[in-house]
GROMACS .gro file of C-alpha atoms in nm:
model
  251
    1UNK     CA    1   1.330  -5.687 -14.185
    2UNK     CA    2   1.625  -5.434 -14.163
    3UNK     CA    3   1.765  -5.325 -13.871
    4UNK     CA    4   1.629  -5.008 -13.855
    5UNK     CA    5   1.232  -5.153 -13.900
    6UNK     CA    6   1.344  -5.413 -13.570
    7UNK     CA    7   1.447  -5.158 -13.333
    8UNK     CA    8   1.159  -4.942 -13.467
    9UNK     CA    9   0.917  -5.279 -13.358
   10UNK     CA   10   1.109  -5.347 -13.032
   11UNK     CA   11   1.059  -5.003 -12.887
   12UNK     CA   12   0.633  -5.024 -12.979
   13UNK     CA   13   0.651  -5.322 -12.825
   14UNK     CA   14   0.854  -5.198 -12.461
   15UNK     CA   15   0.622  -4.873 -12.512
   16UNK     CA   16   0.305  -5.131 -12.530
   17UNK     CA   17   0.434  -5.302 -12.265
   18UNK     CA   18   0.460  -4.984 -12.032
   19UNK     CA   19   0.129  -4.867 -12.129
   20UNK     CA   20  -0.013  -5.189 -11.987
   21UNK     CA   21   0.161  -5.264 -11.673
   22UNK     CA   22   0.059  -4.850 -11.584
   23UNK     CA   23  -0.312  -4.960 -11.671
   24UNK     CA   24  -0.292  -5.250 -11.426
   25UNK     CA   25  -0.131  -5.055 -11.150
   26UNK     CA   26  -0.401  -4.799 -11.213
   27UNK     CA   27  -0.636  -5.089 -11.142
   28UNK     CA   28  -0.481  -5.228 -10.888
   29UNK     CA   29  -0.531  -4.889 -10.668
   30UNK     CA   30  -0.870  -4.817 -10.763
   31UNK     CA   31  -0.959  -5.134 -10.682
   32UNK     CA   32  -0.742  -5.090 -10.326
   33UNK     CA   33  -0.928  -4.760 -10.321
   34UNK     CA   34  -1.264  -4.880 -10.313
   35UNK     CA   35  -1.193  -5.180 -10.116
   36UNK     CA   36  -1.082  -4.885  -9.837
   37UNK     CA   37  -1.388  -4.731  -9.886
   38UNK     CA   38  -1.614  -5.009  -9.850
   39UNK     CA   39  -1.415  -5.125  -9.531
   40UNK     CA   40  -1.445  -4.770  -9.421
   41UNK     CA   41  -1.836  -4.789  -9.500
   42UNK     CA   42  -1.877  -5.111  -9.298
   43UNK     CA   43  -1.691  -4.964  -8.957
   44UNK     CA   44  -1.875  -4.694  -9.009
   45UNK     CA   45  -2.198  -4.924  -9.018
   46UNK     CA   46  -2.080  -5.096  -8.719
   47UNK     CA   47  -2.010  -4.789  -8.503
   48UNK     CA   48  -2.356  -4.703  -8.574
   49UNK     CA   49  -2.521  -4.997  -8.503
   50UNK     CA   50  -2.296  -5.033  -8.188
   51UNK     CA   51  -2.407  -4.663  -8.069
   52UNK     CA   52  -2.754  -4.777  -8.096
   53UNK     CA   53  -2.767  -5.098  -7.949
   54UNK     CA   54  -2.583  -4.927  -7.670
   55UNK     CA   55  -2.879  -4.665  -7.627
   56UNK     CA   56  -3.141  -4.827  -7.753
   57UNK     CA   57  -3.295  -4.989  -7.390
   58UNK     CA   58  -3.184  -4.723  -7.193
   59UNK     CA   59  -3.431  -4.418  -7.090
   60UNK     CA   60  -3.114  -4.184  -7.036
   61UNK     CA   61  -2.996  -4.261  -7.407
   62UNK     CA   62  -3.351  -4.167  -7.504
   63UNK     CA   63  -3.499  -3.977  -7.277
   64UNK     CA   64  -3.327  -3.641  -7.315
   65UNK     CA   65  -3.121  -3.453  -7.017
   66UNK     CA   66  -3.277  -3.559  -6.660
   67UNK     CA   67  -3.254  -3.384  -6.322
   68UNK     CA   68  -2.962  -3.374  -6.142
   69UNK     CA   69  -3.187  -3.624  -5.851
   70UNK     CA   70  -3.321  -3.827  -6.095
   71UNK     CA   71  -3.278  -4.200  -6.065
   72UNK     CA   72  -3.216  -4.444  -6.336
   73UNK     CA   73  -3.583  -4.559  -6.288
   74UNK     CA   74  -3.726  -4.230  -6.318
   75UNK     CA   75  -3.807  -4.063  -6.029
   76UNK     CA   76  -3.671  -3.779  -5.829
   77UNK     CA   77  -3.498  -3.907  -5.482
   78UNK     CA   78  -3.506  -3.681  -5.188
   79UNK     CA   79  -3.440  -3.753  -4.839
   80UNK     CA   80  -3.121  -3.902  -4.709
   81UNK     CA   81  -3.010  -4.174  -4.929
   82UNK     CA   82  -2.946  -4.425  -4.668
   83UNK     CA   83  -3.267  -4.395  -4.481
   84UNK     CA   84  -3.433  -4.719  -4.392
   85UNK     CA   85  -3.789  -4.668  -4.582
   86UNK     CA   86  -3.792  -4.634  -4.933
   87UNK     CA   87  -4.121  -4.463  -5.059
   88UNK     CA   88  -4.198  -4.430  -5.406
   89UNK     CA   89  -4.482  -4.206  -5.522
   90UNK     CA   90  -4.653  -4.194  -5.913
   91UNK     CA   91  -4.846  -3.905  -5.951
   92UNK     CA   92  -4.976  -3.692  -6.218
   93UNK     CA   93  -5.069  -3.339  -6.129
   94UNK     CA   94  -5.407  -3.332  -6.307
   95UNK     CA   95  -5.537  -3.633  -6.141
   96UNK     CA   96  -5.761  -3.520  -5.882
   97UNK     CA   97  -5.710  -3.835  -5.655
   98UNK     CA   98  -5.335  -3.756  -5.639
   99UNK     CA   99  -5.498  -3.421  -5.521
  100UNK     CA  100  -5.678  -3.572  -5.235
  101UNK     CA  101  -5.348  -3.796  -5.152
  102UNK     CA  102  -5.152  -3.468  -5.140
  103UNK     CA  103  -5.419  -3.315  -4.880
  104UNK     CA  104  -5.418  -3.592  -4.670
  105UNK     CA  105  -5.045  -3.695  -4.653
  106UNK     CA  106  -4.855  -3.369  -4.773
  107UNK     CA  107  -4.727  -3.278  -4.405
  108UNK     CA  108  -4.653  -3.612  -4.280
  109UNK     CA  109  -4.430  -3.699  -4.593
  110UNK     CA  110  -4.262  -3.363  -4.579
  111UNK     CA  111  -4.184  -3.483  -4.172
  112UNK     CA  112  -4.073  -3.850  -4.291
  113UNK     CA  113  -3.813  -3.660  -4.552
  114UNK     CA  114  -3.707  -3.447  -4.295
  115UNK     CA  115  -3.648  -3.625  -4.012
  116UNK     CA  116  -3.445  -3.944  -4.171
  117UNK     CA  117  -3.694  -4.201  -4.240
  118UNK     CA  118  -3.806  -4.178  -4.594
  119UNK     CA  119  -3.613  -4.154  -4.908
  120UNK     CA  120  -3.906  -4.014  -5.111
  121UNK     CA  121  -3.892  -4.093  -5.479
  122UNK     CA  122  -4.166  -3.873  -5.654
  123UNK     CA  123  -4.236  -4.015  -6.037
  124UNK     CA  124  -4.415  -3.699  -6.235
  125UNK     CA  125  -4.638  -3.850  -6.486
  126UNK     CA  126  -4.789  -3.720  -6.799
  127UNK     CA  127  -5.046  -3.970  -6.906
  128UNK     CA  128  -5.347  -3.716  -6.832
  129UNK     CA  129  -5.189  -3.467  -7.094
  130UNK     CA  130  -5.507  -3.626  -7.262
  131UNK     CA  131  -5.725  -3.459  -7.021
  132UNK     CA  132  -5.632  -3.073  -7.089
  133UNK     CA  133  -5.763  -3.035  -7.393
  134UNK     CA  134  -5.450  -3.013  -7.589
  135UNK     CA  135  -5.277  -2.785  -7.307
  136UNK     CA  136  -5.043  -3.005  -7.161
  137UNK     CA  137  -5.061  -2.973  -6.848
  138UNK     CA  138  -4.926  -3.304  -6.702
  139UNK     CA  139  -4.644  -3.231  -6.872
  140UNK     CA  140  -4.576  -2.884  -6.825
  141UNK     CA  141  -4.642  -2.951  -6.422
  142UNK     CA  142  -4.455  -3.228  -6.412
  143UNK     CA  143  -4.182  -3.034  -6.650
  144UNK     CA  144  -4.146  -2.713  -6.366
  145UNK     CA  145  -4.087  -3.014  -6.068
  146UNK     CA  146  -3.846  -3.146  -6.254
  147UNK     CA  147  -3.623  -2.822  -6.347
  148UNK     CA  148  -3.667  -2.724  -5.913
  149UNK     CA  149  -3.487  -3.096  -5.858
  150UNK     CA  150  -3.248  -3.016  -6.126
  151UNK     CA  151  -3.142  -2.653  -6.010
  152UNK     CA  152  -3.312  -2.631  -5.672
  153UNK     CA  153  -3.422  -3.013  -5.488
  154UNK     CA  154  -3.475  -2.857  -5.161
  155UNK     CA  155  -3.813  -2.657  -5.292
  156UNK     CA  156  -3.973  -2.962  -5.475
  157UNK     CA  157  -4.213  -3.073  -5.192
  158UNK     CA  158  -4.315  -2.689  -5.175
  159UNK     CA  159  -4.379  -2.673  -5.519
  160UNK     CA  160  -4.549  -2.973  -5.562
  161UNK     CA  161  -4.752  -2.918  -5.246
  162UNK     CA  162  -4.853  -2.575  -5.421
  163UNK     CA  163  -4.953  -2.746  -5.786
  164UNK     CA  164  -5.128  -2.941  -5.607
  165UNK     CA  165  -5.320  -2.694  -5.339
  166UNK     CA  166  -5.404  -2.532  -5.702
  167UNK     CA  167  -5.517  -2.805  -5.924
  168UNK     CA  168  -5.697  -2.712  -6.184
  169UNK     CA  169  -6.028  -2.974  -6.263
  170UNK     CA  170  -5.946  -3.264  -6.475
  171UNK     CA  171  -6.053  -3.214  -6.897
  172UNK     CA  172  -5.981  -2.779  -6.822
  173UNK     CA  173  -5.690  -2.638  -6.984
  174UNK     CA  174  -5.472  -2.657  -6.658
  175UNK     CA  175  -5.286  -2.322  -6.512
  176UNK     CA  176  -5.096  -2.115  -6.795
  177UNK     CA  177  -4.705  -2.104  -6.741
  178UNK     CA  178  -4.741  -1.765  -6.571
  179UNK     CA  179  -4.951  -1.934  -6.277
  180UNK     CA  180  -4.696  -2.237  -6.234
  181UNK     CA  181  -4.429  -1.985  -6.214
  182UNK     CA  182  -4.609  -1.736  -5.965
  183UNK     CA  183  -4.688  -2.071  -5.762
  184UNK     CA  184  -4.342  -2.158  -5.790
  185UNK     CA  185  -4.216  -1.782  -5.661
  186UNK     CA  186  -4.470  -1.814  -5.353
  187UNK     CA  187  -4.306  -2.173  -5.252
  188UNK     CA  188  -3.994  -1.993  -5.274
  189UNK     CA  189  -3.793  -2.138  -5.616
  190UNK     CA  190  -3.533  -1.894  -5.672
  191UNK     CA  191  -3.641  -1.653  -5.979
  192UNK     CA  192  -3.353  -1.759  -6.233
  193UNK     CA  193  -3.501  -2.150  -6.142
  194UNK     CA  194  -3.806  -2.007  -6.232
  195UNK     CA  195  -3.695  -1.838  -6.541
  196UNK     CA  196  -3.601  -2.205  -6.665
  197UNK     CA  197  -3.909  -2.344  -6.692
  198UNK     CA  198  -3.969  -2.208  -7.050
  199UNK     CA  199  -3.674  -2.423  -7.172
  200UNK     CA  200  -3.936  -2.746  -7.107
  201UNK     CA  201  -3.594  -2.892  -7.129
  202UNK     CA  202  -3.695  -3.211  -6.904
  203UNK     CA  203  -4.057  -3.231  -7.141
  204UNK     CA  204  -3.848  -3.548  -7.323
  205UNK     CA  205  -3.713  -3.703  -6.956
  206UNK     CA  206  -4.076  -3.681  -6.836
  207UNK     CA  207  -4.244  -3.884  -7.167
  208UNK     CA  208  -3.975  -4.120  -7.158
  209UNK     CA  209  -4.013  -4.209  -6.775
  210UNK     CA  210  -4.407  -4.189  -6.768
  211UNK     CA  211  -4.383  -4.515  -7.021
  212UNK     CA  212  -4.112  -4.659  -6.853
  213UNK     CA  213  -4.337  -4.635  -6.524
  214UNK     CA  214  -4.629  -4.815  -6.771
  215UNK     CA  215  -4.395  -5.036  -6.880
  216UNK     CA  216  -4.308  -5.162  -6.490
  217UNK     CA  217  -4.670  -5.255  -6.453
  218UNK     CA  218  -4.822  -4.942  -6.297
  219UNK     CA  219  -5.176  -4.837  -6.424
  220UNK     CA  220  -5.274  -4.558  -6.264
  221UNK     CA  221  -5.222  -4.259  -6.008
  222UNK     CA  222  -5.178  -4.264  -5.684
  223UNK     CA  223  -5.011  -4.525  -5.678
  224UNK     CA  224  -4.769  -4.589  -5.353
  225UNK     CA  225  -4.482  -4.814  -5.279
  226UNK     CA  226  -4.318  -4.884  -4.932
  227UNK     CA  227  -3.998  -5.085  -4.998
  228UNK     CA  228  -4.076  -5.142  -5.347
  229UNK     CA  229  -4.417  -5.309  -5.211
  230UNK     CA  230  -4.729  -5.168  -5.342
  231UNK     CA  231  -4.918  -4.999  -5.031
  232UNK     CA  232  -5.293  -5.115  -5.065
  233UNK     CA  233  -5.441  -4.906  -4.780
  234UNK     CA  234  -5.603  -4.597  -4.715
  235UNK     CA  235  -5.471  -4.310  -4.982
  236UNK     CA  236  -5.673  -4.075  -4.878
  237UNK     CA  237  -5.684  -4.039  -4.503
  238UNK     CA  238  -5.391  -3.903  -4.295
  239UNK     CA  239  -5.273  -4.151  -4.085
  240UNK     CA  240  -5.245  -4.470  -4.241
  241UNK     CA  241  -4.958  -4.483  -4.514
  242UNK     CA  242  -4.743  -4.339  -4.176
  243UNK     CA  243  -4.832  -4.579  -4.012
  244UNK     CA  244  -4.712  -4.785  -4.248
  245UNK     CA  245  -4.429  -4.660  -4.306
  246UNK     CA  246  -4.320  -4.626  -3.920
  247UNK     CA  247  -4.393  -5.036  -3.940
  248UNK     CA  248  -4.189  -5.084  -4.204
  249UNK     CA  249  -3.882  -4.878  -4.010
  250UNK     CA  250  -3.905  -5.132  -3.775
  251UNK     CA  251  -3.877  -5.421  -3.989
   0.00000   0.00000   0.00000
């Protein structure tokens, strides 16, 4: 071979040579490449996963935006948080018993609040959304309570005390929106608290708690605590759940 055919061979070679070790360097970062990606894929997975574990048993992860009173179990405290007696209180505004609990016992909770022996917690259920013919109401009721804790707490017992002086019979329609918010304007609720209720922005808090009340083991309406006891006496008298509650001060 003459010298000019060698040199010739020796450069195809070095050029061959190049050409390969740039093919596995182009290898080598694709493969780096997509090995970032998938890593980036898998935190991405796990970030995920970890956001919803993290929500996943919790009513305020699910539940939507809740009142500014609202407690982790779903009701709406008022009343001085340190007061001695702790009454809790699931209702439903279409459920005509809660109506004749509300008659009986309206003016002697409103006294317990005020004078420093009750922290009332007041759980608006929905469960009788069944019973207004596709209407709502439950919801929406419970829905204009829960926007007066938010904005205005102070006018809650007013406005419930005026859904409930106004209850419409169980399996009607329910009052429109305009009627809950002329109630509301007679109890008092300022008119831009008013105004809110068409945002039905606590509609998810309210679903969400009603099952998480279900889930706790209660099965129907009234139903009363006093210290997170069940109260089994007389709902529908005035008298006796004071009296109970004045015991329990004492205890």
């Amino acid at each position: 071979m003459s010298t000019e055919a060698r040199i010739k061979s020796r450069e195809l070679r070095n050029a061959r040579a190049a050409a390969e070790r740039r093919r596995r360097k182009r290898t080598r970062l694709i493969a780096a490449g997509g090995g970032l990606i998938i890593v980036g894929l898998l935190v991405a997975i796990v970030i995920s996963l970890t956001n919803a574990a993290g929500n996943g048993g919790s009513p305020a992860g699910q539940g939507g935006k809740a009142p500014a009173i609202a407690t982790a179990g779903g009701a709406l405290a008022l009343g001085n948080a340190a007061a001695p007696v702790k009454l809790e209180i699931y209702l439903d505004y279409m459920c005509p018993y809660c109506g004749r609990f509300e008659q009986a016992n309206s003016g002697e909770l409103e006294m317990l609040v005020a004078d420093g022996t009750v922290r009332l917690e007041l759980y608006p259920l929905s469960f009788l959304d069944k019973a207004s013919n596709g209407a709502k109401y439950s919801t929406r009721a419970a829905n204009a309570v829960a926007t007066v804790a938010d904005l205005a707490p102070d006018k809650v017992l007013a406005l419930s005390t005026a859904l409930f002086a106004h209850q419409p019979e169980e399996g009607s329609r329910g009052l429109s929106d305009e009627e809950i918010a002329a109630l509301a304007r007679n109890a008092g609720v300022p008119a831009d608290v008013v105004n809110a209720f068409t945002g039905r922005s606590f509609e998810p808090w309210i679903a969400t708690s009603t099952q998480a009340a279900f889930n706790t083991g209660i099965s129907g309406t009234p139903t009363v605590k006093i210290n997170g006891k069940v109260f089994e006496g007389d709902l529908y008298t005035a008298g006796p759940l004071t009296a109970a509650v004045t015991a329990a001060k004492g205890q």
